[in-house]
Coordinates of C-alpha atoms in Angstrom, one line a residue:
M277 CA -4.8 -33.3 -18.3
G278 CA -2.5 -30.9 -20.0
R279 CA -1.8 -27.3 -19.2
P280 CA -4.5 -25.1 -17.7
D281 CA -6.3 -22.9 -20.2
P282 CA -5.8 -19.3 -19.2
E283 CA -9.1 -18.3 -20.9
E284 CA -11.3 -20.4 -18.6
G285 CA -12.5 -17.6 -16.3
Q286 CA -9.0 -16.3 -15.7
L287 CA -6.9 -13.5 -17.0
P288 CA -3.9 -14.5 -19.1
A289 CA -0.6 -14.6 -17.3
P290 CA 1.8 -11.7 -18.1
V291 CA 4.5 -12.5 -20.6
K292 CA 8.1 -11.9 -19.7
P293 CA 9.4 -8.8 -21.5
P294 CA 12.3 -9.8 -23.8
D295 CA 14.3 -6.6 -23.2
G296 CA 15.6 -6.8 -26.8
G297 CA 14.9 -8.7 -30.0
W298 CA 11.8 -7.2 -31.6
G299 CA 11.7 -4.7 -28.8
W300 CA 14.4 -2.6 -30.6
I301 CA 12.0 -2.3 -33.6
V302 CA 9.3 -1.2 -31.2
L303 CA 11.7 1.3 -29.7
L304 CA 12.4 2.7 -33.1
G305 CA 8.7 3.1 -33.8
C306 CA 8.2 4.8 -30.4
F307 CA 11.2 7.2 -31.2
V308 CA 9.4 8.3 -34.4
I309 CA 6.0 8.6 -32.8
T310 CA 7.4 10.7 -29.9
G311 CA 9.2 12.9 -32.4
F312 CA 6.1 13.6 -34.4
S313 CA 3.9 14.1 -31.3
Y314 CA 6.0 16.7 -29.5
A315 CA 7.8 18.4 -32.4
F316 CA 5.0 18.7 -35.0
P317 CA 2.9 21.2 -33.1
K318 CA 6.0 23.5 -32.8
A319 CA 7.2 22.9 -36.4
V320 CA 3.8 24.1 -37.8
S321 CA 4.6 27.6 -36.5
V322 CA 6.9 28.0 -39.5
Y323 CA 3.8 28.5 -41.7
F324 CA 2.1 31.1 -39.4
K325 CA 3.2 34.2 -41.2
E326 CA 1.9 32.9 -44.6
L327 CA -1.4 31.9 -42.9
M328 CA -1.8 35.4 -41.4
K329 CA -1.4 36.9 -44.9
D330 CA -3.8 34.6 -46.6
F331 CA -6.5 34.5 -44.0
H332 CA -6.0 38.1 -42.7
V333 CA -5.8 37.0 -39.1
G334 CA -3.4 37.8 -36.2
Y335 CA -0.6 35.8 -34.7
S336 CA -2.8 34.8 -31.7
D337 CA -5.4 33.3 -34.1
T338 CA -2.8 31.1 -35.9
A339 CA -1.2 30.1 -32.6
W340 CA -4.4 28.4 -31.7
I341 CA -3.5 25.7 -34.2
S342 CA -0.6 24.5 -32.1
S343 CA -2.5 24.9 -28.9
I344 CA -5.4 22.8 -30.2
M345 CA -2.9 20.1 -31.3
L346 CA -1.4 20.0 -27.8
A347 CA -4.8 20.1 -26.1
M348 CA -5.9 17.1 -28.2
L349 CA -2.6 15.3 -27.4
Y350 CA -3.1 15.7 -23.6
G351 CA -6.9 16.0 -23.2
T352 CA -7.9 12.9 -25.1
G353 CA -5.8 10.6 -22.8
P354 CA -8.7 8.8 -21.2
V355 CA -10.4 8.2 -24.6
C356 CA -7.2 6.8 -25.9
S357 CA -6.9 4.5 -22.8
I358 CA -10.4 3.2 -23.4
M359 CA -9.7 2.4 -27.0
V360 CA -6.4 0.7 -26.2
N361 CA -8.0 -1.5 -23.5
Q362 CA -10.8 -2.4 -25.8
F363 CA -9.1 -2.9 -29.2
G364 CA -5.3 -3.1 -28.5
C365 CA -2.4 -0.8 -29.3
R366 CA -1.8 -1.8 -33.0
P367 CA -5.3 -1.0 -34.4
V368 CA -5.5 2.2 -32.4
M369 CA -2.2 3.4 -33.8
L370 CA -3.1 2.5 -37.4
I371 CA -6.3 4.6 -37.1
G372 CA -4.4 7.4 -35.4
G373 CA -1.8 7.5 -38.3
L374 CA -4.6 7.8 -40.9
L375 CA -6.4 10.5 -38.9
A376 CA -3.2 12.6 -38.5
S377 CA -2.3 12.3 -42.2
A378 CA -5.9 13.1 -43.3
G379 CA -6.0 16.1 -41.1
M380 CA -3.0 17.8 -42.7
I381 CA -4.0 16.8 -46.2
L382 CA -7.5 18.3 -45.7
A383 CA -5.9 21.4 -44.1
S384 CA -4.1 22.1 -47.4
F385 CA -7.6 22.7 -49.1
T386 CA -9.0 24.9 -46.3
T387 CA -10.3 28.4 -47.1
N388 CA -10.6 30.0 -43.6
I389 CA -9.0 29.7 -40.2
I390 CA -11.9 27.8 -38.6
E391 CA -11.4 24.9 -41.1
L392 CA -7.8 24.9 -40.1
Y393 CA -8.7 24.5 -36.5
L394 CA -10.9 21.5 -37.3
T395 CA -8.5 19.8 -39.7
A396 CA -4.9 20.5 -38.6
G397 CA -5.9 21.2 -35.0
V398 CA -8.5 18.7 -34.0
L399 CA -8.1 15.9 -36.5
T400 CA -4.3 15.8 -36.6
G401 CA -4.0 16.3 -32.9
L402 CA -6.4 13.4 -32.2
G403 CA -4.4 11.2 -34.6
M404 CA -1.1 12.0 -32.9
A405 CA -2.7 11.3 -29.5
L406 CA -3.9 7.9 -30.7
N407 CA -0.3 7.1 -31.7
F408 CA 1.6 8.6 -28.7
Q409 CA 0.0 6.8 -25.8
P410 CA -0.1 3.3 -27.3
S411 CA 3.6 3.5 -28.3
L412 CA 4.6 4.2 -24.7
I413 CA 2.4 1.3 -23.5
M414 CA 4.1 -1.1 -26.0
L415 CA 7.5 0.1 -24.9
G416 CA 6.8 -0.7 -21.3
T417 CA 5.5 -4.2 -22.5
Y418 CA 8.7 -5.1 -24.3
F419 CA 11.3 -3.7 -21.8
D420 CA 11.7 -4.2 -18.1
K421 CA 15.3 -4.3 -17.0
R422 CA 16.4 -1.9 -19.8
R423 CA 13.2 0.2 -19.6
P424 CA 14.9 3.4 -18.3
L425 CA 17.3 3.3 -21.2
A426 CA 14.5 2.6 -23.7
N427 CA 12.4 5.5 -22.3
G428 CA 15.4 7.8 -22.6
L429 CA 16.1 6.8 -26.2
A430 CA 12.5 7.1 -27.2
A431 CA 12.2 10.5 -25.6
A432 CA 15.2 11.7 -27.7
G433 CA 12.9 11.6 -30.7
S434 CA 11.4 15.0 -29.6
P435 CA 14.5 17.2 -30.0
V436 CA 15.8 15.2 -33.0
F437 CA 12.5 15.8 -34.9
L438 CA 12.2 19.3 -33.8
S439 CA 15.6 20.2 -35.2
S440 CA 14.7 18.4 -38.4
L441 CA 11.0 19.3 -39.1
S442 CA 11.5 23.1 -38.6
P443 CA 14.1 23.5 -41.3
L444 CA 12.2 21.1 -43.6
G445 CA 9.1 23.1 -43.1
Q446 CA 10.9 26.3 -44.1
V447 CA 12.2 24.6 -47.3
L448 CA 8.8 23.3 -48.2
L449 CA 7.3 26.7 -47.6
E450 CA 9.7 28.4 -49.9
K451 CA 9.3 25.9 -52.7
F452 CA 5.7 24.8 -52.5
G453 CA 3.9 27.4 -50.3
W454 CA 2.0 26.5 -47.2
R455 CA -0.6 24.4 -49.0
G456 CA 2.0 22.2 -50.6
G457 CA 3.9 22.1 -47.3
F458 CA 0.8 20.9 -45.5
L459 CA 0.2 18.2 -48.2
I460 CA 3.8 16.8 -47.9
M461 CA 3.6 17.0 -44.1
G462 CA 0.5 14.9 -44.3
G463 CA 2.3 12.3 -46.3
L464 CA 5.1 12.2 -43.8
L465 CA 2.6 11.5 -41.0
L466 CA 1.7 8.3 -42.8
N467 CA 4.9 6.9 -41.3
C468 CA 2.9 6.7 -38.0
C469 CA 0.9 3.8 -39.6
T470 CA 4.2 2.0 -40.3
C471 CA 5.2 2.5 -36.7
G472 CA 1.8 1.2 -35.6
A473 CA 2.2 -1.9 -37.8
V474 CA 5.4 -3.0 -36.1
M475 CA 3.8 -2.9 -32.6
R476 CA 3.3 -6.6 -32.5
P477 CA 1.5 -7.9 -29.3
L478 CA 4.0 -9.6 -27.1
D479 CA 1.8 -12.6 -26.2
M480 CA 1.0 -13.5 -29.8
G481 CA 4.2 -15.6 -30.3
M482 CA 3.8 -17.1 -26.9
K483 CA 0.2 -18.2 -27.5
R484 CA 1.3 -19.9 -30.8
K485 CA 4.1 -21.8 -29.1
M486 CA 2.0 -22.9 -26.2
G487 CA -0.8 -24.0 -28.5
K488 CA 1.5 -26.2 -30.6
A489 CA 3.1 -27.7 -27.5
Q490 CA -0.3 -28.4 -25.9
D491 CA -1.5 -30.2 -29.1
K492 CA 1.6 -32.5 -29.2
Y493 CA 1.4 -33.2 -25.5
E494 CA -2.3 -34.1 -25.5
A495 CA -1.8 -36.4 -28.5
K496 CA 1.0 -38.2 -26.7
E497 CA -0.9 -38.6 -23.5
M498 CA -4.2 -39.8 -25.1
L499 CA -2.6 -42.2 -27.6
P500 CA -1.6 -45.7 -26.6
I501 CA 1.9 -46.8 -27.7
G502 CA 1.9 -47.6 -31.4
G503 CA -1.3 -45.7 -32.1
K504 CA -1.9 -44.1 -35.5
S505 CA -1.4 -40.4 -36.1
E506 CA -5.0 -40.2 -37.4
E507 CA -6.3 -41.2 -34.0
G508 CA -4.1 -38.5 -32.5
I509 CA -5.5 -35.9 -34.7
G510 CA -9.0 -37.0 -34.0
T511 CA -8.4 -37.1 -30.3
T512 CA -6.9 -33.6 -30.2
D513 CA -9.7 -32.2 -32.2
G514 CA -12.2 -33.8 -29.8
T515 CA -10.4 -32.4 -26.9
K516 CA -10.5 -28.9 -28.4
K517 CA -14.2 -29.1 -29.1
G518 CA -14.8 -30.3 -25.5
K519 CA -12.8 -27.3 -24.2
K520 CA -14.7 -24.9 -26.3
A521 CA -17.9 -26.3 -24.9
K522 CA -16.7 -26.0 -21.3
K523 CA -15.2 -22.5 -21.7
K524 CA -16.8 -19.9 -19.4
P525 CA -17.7 -16.5 -20.7
K526 CA -14.7 -14.1 -20.5
K527 CA -14.9 -11.4 -17.9
G528 CA -15.3 -8.0 -19.3
K529 CA -12.1 -5.9 -19.3
K530 CA -12.1 -2.6 -17.6
L531 CA -12.1 0.2 -20.1
L532 CA -10.6 2.7 -17.7
D533 CA -9.2 1.5 -14.4
F534 CA -9.9 4.1 -11.7
S535 CA -8.5 1.9 -8.9
I536 CA -5.1 3.5 -9.5
F537 CA -6.3 6.5 -7.5
S538 CA -6.0 4.3 -4.5
N539 CA -2.2 4.2 -5.1
R540 CA -0.6 6.9 -3.0
G541 CA 2.4 7.1 -5.3
F542 CA 0.2 7.8 -8.3
I543 CA -1.6 10.6 -6.4
I544 CA 1.7 12.2 -5.5
Y545 CA 3.0 11.9 -9.0
T546 CA -0.1 13.4 -10.5
I547 CA -0.1 16.4 -8.2
S548 CA 3.6 17.1 -8.7
K549 CA 3.3 16.7 -12.5
F550 CA 0.4 19.2 -12.6
I551 CA 2.5 21.8 -10.8
L552 CA 5.5 21.0 -13.0
V553 CA 3.7 21.6 -16.3
L554 CA 2.5 25.0 -15.1
G555 CA 6.0 26.4 -15.3
L556 CA 8.0 23.9 -17.4
F557 CA 7.1 25.1 -20.8
V558 CA 7.1 28.8 -20.1
P559 CA 10.9 29.6 -20.4
P560 CA 11.4 28.1 -23.9
I561 CA 8.2 29.8 -25.2
L562 CA 9.3 33.3 -24.0
L563 CA 13.1 32.8 -24.5
V564 CA 13.3 34.3 -28.0
N565 CA 11.3 37.4 -27.2
Y566 CA 13.2 37.8 -23.9
A567 CA 16.5 37.7 -25.8
K568 CA 15.2 40.2 -28.4
D569 CA 14.2 42.6 -25.6
T570 CA 17.7 42.5 -24.2
G571 CA 19.2 43.6 -27.6
V572 CA 20.1 40.2 -29.1
P573 CA 19.8 40.0 -32.9
D574 CA 16.9 37.9 -34.3
T575 CA 19.2 35.2 -35.8
E576 CA 21.2 34.7 -32.6
A577 CA 18.0 34.8 -30.5
A578 CA 16.5 32.0 -32.6
F579 CA 19.8 30.0 -32.3
L580 CA 19.2 29.7 -28.5
L581 CA 16.4 27.2 -29.1
S582 CA 18.7 25.2 -31.3
I583 CA 21.2 25.0 -28.4
I584 CA 18.5 23.7 -26.1
G585 CA 17.5 21.0 -28.6
F586 CA 21.1 19.9 -29.3
I587 CA 21.8 19.4 -25.6
D588 CA 18.5 17.7 -25.1
I589 CA 19.3 15.1 -27.7
F590 CA 22.2 13.8 -25.7
A591 CA 20.8 14.5 -22.2
R592 CA 17.8 12.1 -22.5
P593 CA 19.6 8.9 -23.5
A594 CA 22.4 9.6 -21.0
C595 CA 19.8 10.1 -18.2
G596 CA 18.1 6.9 -19.2
M597 CA 21.4 5.0 -18.8
V598 CA 22.0 6.5 -15.4
A599 CA 18.4 5.7 -14.3
G600 CA 18.9 2.0 -15.4
L601 CA 21.9 1.4 -13.0
K602 CA 21.2 -1.1 -10.2
W603 CA 21.8 1.3 -7.4
V604 CA 19.8 4.2 -9.0
R605 CA 16.7 2.5 -10.4
P606 CA 15.1 1.7 -7.0
H607 CA 15.3 5.5 -6.3
V608 CA 14.3 6.8 -9.7
A609 CA 11.6 8.9 -8.2
Y610 CA 14.2 10.9 -6.3
L611 CA 16.3 11.3 -9.5
F612 CA 13.2 12.7 -11.2
S613 CA 12.7 15.1 -8.2
F614 CA 16.3 16.2 -8.6
S615 CA 15.9 16.8 -12.3
M616 CA 12.9 19.0 -11.6
L617 CA 14.8 20.9 -8.9
F618 CA 17.7 21.4 -11.3
N619 CA 15.4 22.8 -13.9
G620 CA 13.6 25.1 -11.5
L621 CA 16.8 26.5 -10.1
T622 CA 18.1 27.1 -13.6
D623 CA 15.1 29.3 -14.4
I624 CA 15.5 31.3 -11.2
C625 CA 19.2 31.8 -11.5
S626 CA 19.0 32.9 -15.1
A627 CA 16.1 35.3 -14.6
R628 CA 18.5 38.3 -14.5
A629 CA 20.7 37.3 -17.5
S630 CA 21.3 40.5 -19.4
N631 CA 23.6 39.5 -22.2
Y632 CA 23.9 36.8 -24.9
T633 CA 26.6 34.8 -23.0
G634 CA 24.4 34.5 -20.0
L635 CA 21.5 33.3 -22.1
V636 CA 23.7 30.7 -23.8
I637 CA 24.8 29.3 -20.4
F638 CA 21.1 29.2 -19.4
C639 CA 20.2 27.2 -22.5
V640 CA 23.0 24.7 -21.8
F641 CA 21.8 24.0 -18.3
F642 CA 18.2 24.2 -19.2
G643 CA 18.7 21.6 -22.0
I644 CA 20.4 19.2 -19.6
S645 CA 17.6 19.5 -16.9
Y646 CA 14.8 19.5 -19.5
G647 CA 16.2 16.3 -21.1
M648 CA 16.4 14.7 -17.7
V649 CA 12.8 15.5 -17.0
G650 CA 11.7 14.2 -20.4
A651 CA 13.6 11.0 -20.0
L652 CA 12.3 10.2 -16.5
Q653 CA 8.7 11.3 -16.5
F654 CA 7.1 8.2 -18.0
E655 CA 9.7 5.8 -16.4
V656 CA 8.6 7.0 -12.9
L657 CA 5.0 6.5 -13.8
M658 CA 5.6 2.9 -15.1
A659 CA 7.6 2.1 -11.9
I660 CA 4.7 3.4 -9.7
V661 CA 1.7 1.7 -11.4
G662 CA 3.2 -1.2 -13.3
S663 CA 2.8 -2.2 -16.9
Q664 CA -0.7 -3.7 -16.4
K665 CA -2.3 -0.4 -15.3
F666 CA -0.1 1.9 -17.3
S667 CA -2.6 2.3 -20.1
S668 CA -5.2 3.8 -17.7
A669 CA -2.7 5.7 -15.7
I670 CA -1.1 7.6 -18.6
G671 CA -4.5 8.6 -20.0
L672 CA -5.6 10.1 -16.7
V673 CA -2.3 11.9 -16.1
L674 CA -2.3 13.4 -19.6
L675 CA -5.9 14.7 -19.0
I676 CA -4.8 16.4 -15.8
E677 CA -1.7 17.8 -17.6
A678 CA -4.0 19.3 -20.3
F679 CA -5.5 21.7 -17.8
A680 CA -2.0 22.8 -16.7
V681 CA -0.9 23.3 -20.3
L682 CA -4.0 25.5 -21.0
I683 CA -3.3 27.5 -17.7
G684 CA 0.5 27.9 -17.6
P685 CA 1.8 29.5 -20.8
P686 CA -1.3 31.7 -21.5
S687 CA -1.2 33.0 -18.0
A688 CA 2.5 33.8 -18.4
G689 CA 1.8 35.6 -21.6
R690 CA -0.8 37.8 -20.0
L691 CA 1.6 38.6 -17.1
V692 CA 4.2 39.7 -19.7
D693 CA 1.7 42.0 -21.4
A694 CA 0.6 43.5 -18.1
L695 CA 4.0 43.8 -16.3
K696 CA 6.3 44.2 -19.3
N697 CA 8.9 42.3 -17.3
Y698 CA 10.3 38.9 -18.1
E699 CA 12.2 38.5 -14.9
V700 CA 9.1 38.0 -12.8
I701 CA 7.9 35.3 -15.3
F702 CA 11.1 33.4 -15.0
Y703 CA 11.0 33.6 -11.2
L704 CA 7.4 32.4 -11.1
A705 CA 8.0 29.5 -13.5
G706 CA 11.1 28.4 -11.7
S707 CA 9.3 28.6 -8.3
E708 CA 6.5 26.3 -9.6
V709 CA 9.0 23.8 -10.9
V710 CA 11.0 23.8 -7.6
L711 CA 7.7 23.4 -5.7
S712 CA 6.8 20.3 -7.7
A713 CA 10.2 18.8 -7.1
L714 CA 10.1 19.4 -3.3
F715 CA 6.5 18.0 -3.1
L716 CA 7.5 14.8 -5.0
G717 CA 10.7 14.2 -3.0
V718 CA 9.2 14.9 0.5
A719 CA 5.9 13.1 -0.1
S720 CA 7.6 10.1 -1.6
Y721 CA 10.0 9.9 1.3
C722 CA 7.2 10.1 3.9
C723 CA 5.1 7.5 2.2
L724 CA 8.1 5.2 1.8
N725 CA 8.9 5.4 5.5
R726 CA 5.3 4.7 6.3
G727 CA 5.2 1.7 4.1
K728 CA 8.3 0.3 5.7
K729 CA 6.7 0.5 9.2
E730 CA 3.8 -1.5 8.1
P731 CA 4.2 -5.3 8.8
P732 CA 4.4 -7.4 5.7
P733 CA 1.3 -9.6 5.0
E734 CA 1.7 -13.3 5.9
N735 CA 1.3 -16.2 3.5
N736 CA 0.7 -13.9 0.5
P737 CA 3.4 -14.5 -2.1
S738 CA 1.6 -12.3 -4.6
A739 CA 2.1 -9.2 -2.4
G740 CA 5.8 -9.1 -2.9
G741 CA 7.5 -6.1 -4.5
G742 CA 9.0 -8.0 -7.4
S743 CA 9.3 -6.7 -10.8
D744 CA 7.1 -7.5 -13.8
T745 CA 9.7 -9.9 -15.0
E746 CA 9.7 -12.0 -11.8
E747 CA 5.9 -12.2 -11.8
A748 CA 5.9 -13.3 -15.4
E749 CA 8.5 -16.0 -14.7
S750 CA 6.5 -17.4 -11.7
D751 CA 3.4 -17.5 -13.8
V752 CA 5.1 -19.3 -16.6
Q753 CA 6.8 -21.8 -14.4
E754 CA 3.6 -23.1 -12.8
P755 CA 2.1 -24.7 -15.9
E756 CA 5.5 -26.1 -16.8
E757 CA 5.8 -27.8 -13.5
H758 CA 2.3 -29.1 -13.8
S759 CA 2.9 -30.6 -17.2
S760 CA 6.2 -32.2 -16.1
N761 CA 4.5 -33.9 -13.2
N762 CA 2.0 -35.4 -15.5
H763 CA 4.7 -36.9 -17.7
Q764 CA 5.7 -39.6 -15.2
P765 CA 4.7 -43.1 -16.2
A766 CA 1.7 -44.9 -14.7
H767 CA 3.7 -48.0 -13.6
S768 CA 6.0 -45.9 -11.4
T769 CA 2.9 -44.6 -9.6
D770 CA 1.6 -48.1 -9.0
N771 CA 4.9 -49.2 -7.6
A772 CA 5.1 -46.3 -5.3
M773 CA 1.6 -47.1 -4.0
V774 CA 2.4 -50.7 -3.3
A775 CA 5.7 -49.8 -1.5
A776 CA 3.9 -47.3 0.6
N777 CA 1.2 -49.8 1.6
E778 CA 3.7 -52.4 2.5
E779 CA 5.7 -50.0 4.6
A780 CA 2.6 -48.8 6.4
N781 CA 1.5 -52.4 7.2
H782 CA 5.0 -53.2 8.5
V783 CA 5.1 -50.3 10.9
A784 CA 1.6 -51.0 12.1
E785 CA 2.6 -54.6 13.0
E786 CA 5.7 -53.3 14.9
Q787 CA 3.6 -50.8 16.8
S788 CA 0.9 -53.3 17.8
G789 CA 3.6 -55.7 18.9
E790 CA 5.5 -53.2 21.1
G791 CA 2.3 -51.8 22.6
G792 CA 2.6 -48.3 21.2
G793 CA 5.4 -45.9 20.9
C794 CA 6.7 -44.1 17.9
P795 CA 9.3 -45.7 15.8
A796 CA 12.5 -43.7 15.3
G797 CA 15.1 -43.5 12.6
D798 CA 15.7 -41.9 9.3
G799 CA 12.8 -43.8 7.7
E800 CA 10.0 -42.3 9.8
V801 CA 6.7 -42.4 8.0
L802 CA 4.5 -41.2 10.9
A803 CA 3.1 -37.7 11.4
R804 CA 4.9 -35.4 13.9
D805 CA 1.9 -34.9 16.1
G806 CA 0.9 -38.5 16.8
C807 CA 1.7 -42.2 16.2
N808 CA -1.7 -43.3 14.8
T809 CA -1.4 -45.4 11.7
D810 CA -4.2 -43.3 10.1
Q811 CA -1.9 -40.3 10.1
M812 CA 0.9 -42.0 8.2
V813 CA 2.2 -40.3 5.1
E814 CA 3.9 -41.7 2.1
R815 CA 7.6 -41.5 1.9
D816 CA 8.0 -41.0 -1.8
S817 CA 6.1 -38.3 -3.5
F818 CA 5.0 -38.8 -7.1

């Protein structure tokens, strides 16, 4: 009696994403987290000259601070996935915000470069990693139909914060020095805790509503008409105790789901993303030095990165809106492949730019293509694996990307030192990005055609290709239908039983009098495959 308890040996049904409401607050938190995660390692480079003077080290030594931050952001993906699956997104993000802030605060008291590696590099990088991944998971939980737009808006946090944190860091450096700047930056990172606090689990409100409705329903069902409310309370409490006694032990949740490697789409995405990261970050890293070698002044060379960031701010939300269109969203993987192809061809075509005008044109097109890639990368992954397995998928993808991050830019830097030629680096980086685009597009097309040729499974409604929203709606409708059937009065059931018995006896008498034969007419009550009275079915269902 009552609705089935989802905790009795079964996994809870997925809740329908609201595509709005509190989801906009979650989107704002994800915007801030994405901005800190991607922009903070680059904004710290403002302090490198002062660190070189105080600690008597070279530029490569201080550059390891940003490299360690990025390595922690990507390399700790599986650890973050395990923690999210075990404790949930909100606690992990709160701990991550505290770690990120504590790392920068402790870094302001360091006395050598090794201590900076451990505090600003490892501790702050780990804290940002524990914020970045859960925020994307919560975004996919709250949005389904508007998810491409939500991903585009959240990804816009990276260029916005990059254009804000770098000037702010310069101001703090001039007024308070690098120690005071690190201390204030640590205070700013406490905003990650605020963003983590708003990441409310989506099923919390649903569980409360279902619990209240179930208590009222059980009280009405168990009480006779005119019963006292005290009896209802006692009956409900007794039912709860009985359910607690009958509950089976919950099945252990997988800390890291490796079954996603059986998904061909995930394998294709992972390989193409690895190749992409090898060359994607190389042009913006070498752009300023490339411009200086061509004779561009220092201030104008630094302004080139501002052009990329400004274009990127508008490219990411715009691409998210396009990806959310009905006729585009089913083919979002091909749109992602096109954006990578666009980015790679931009690198190749701009490799021989020899004046400032050509570099500005390159920055405009690179900003557009780079924004498209940033807006679509996680949307495609969500579409491939679904929201239920996204927490494990993104952790494994980030781990694989970490190796590409540690291989690509350092290798490009060594080639520049050996060849003293930036054109070859731009050709190589563009070729890697184009190769990843072609691999993703061709492999996805081949796998899609192969999937269409396979016959669909029979009598398996759960194997459909519906969205997460449709699956959630079907799961929610089942207990509602069950409870509505139980609300029918008992006397209507008895009347239906009596009517069915009388009808069956009447037909049996006619059949015995006519010596067999099947009665015809609109009021048939016999089975199709025979006229035996034992095979009669009731006319009215109840």
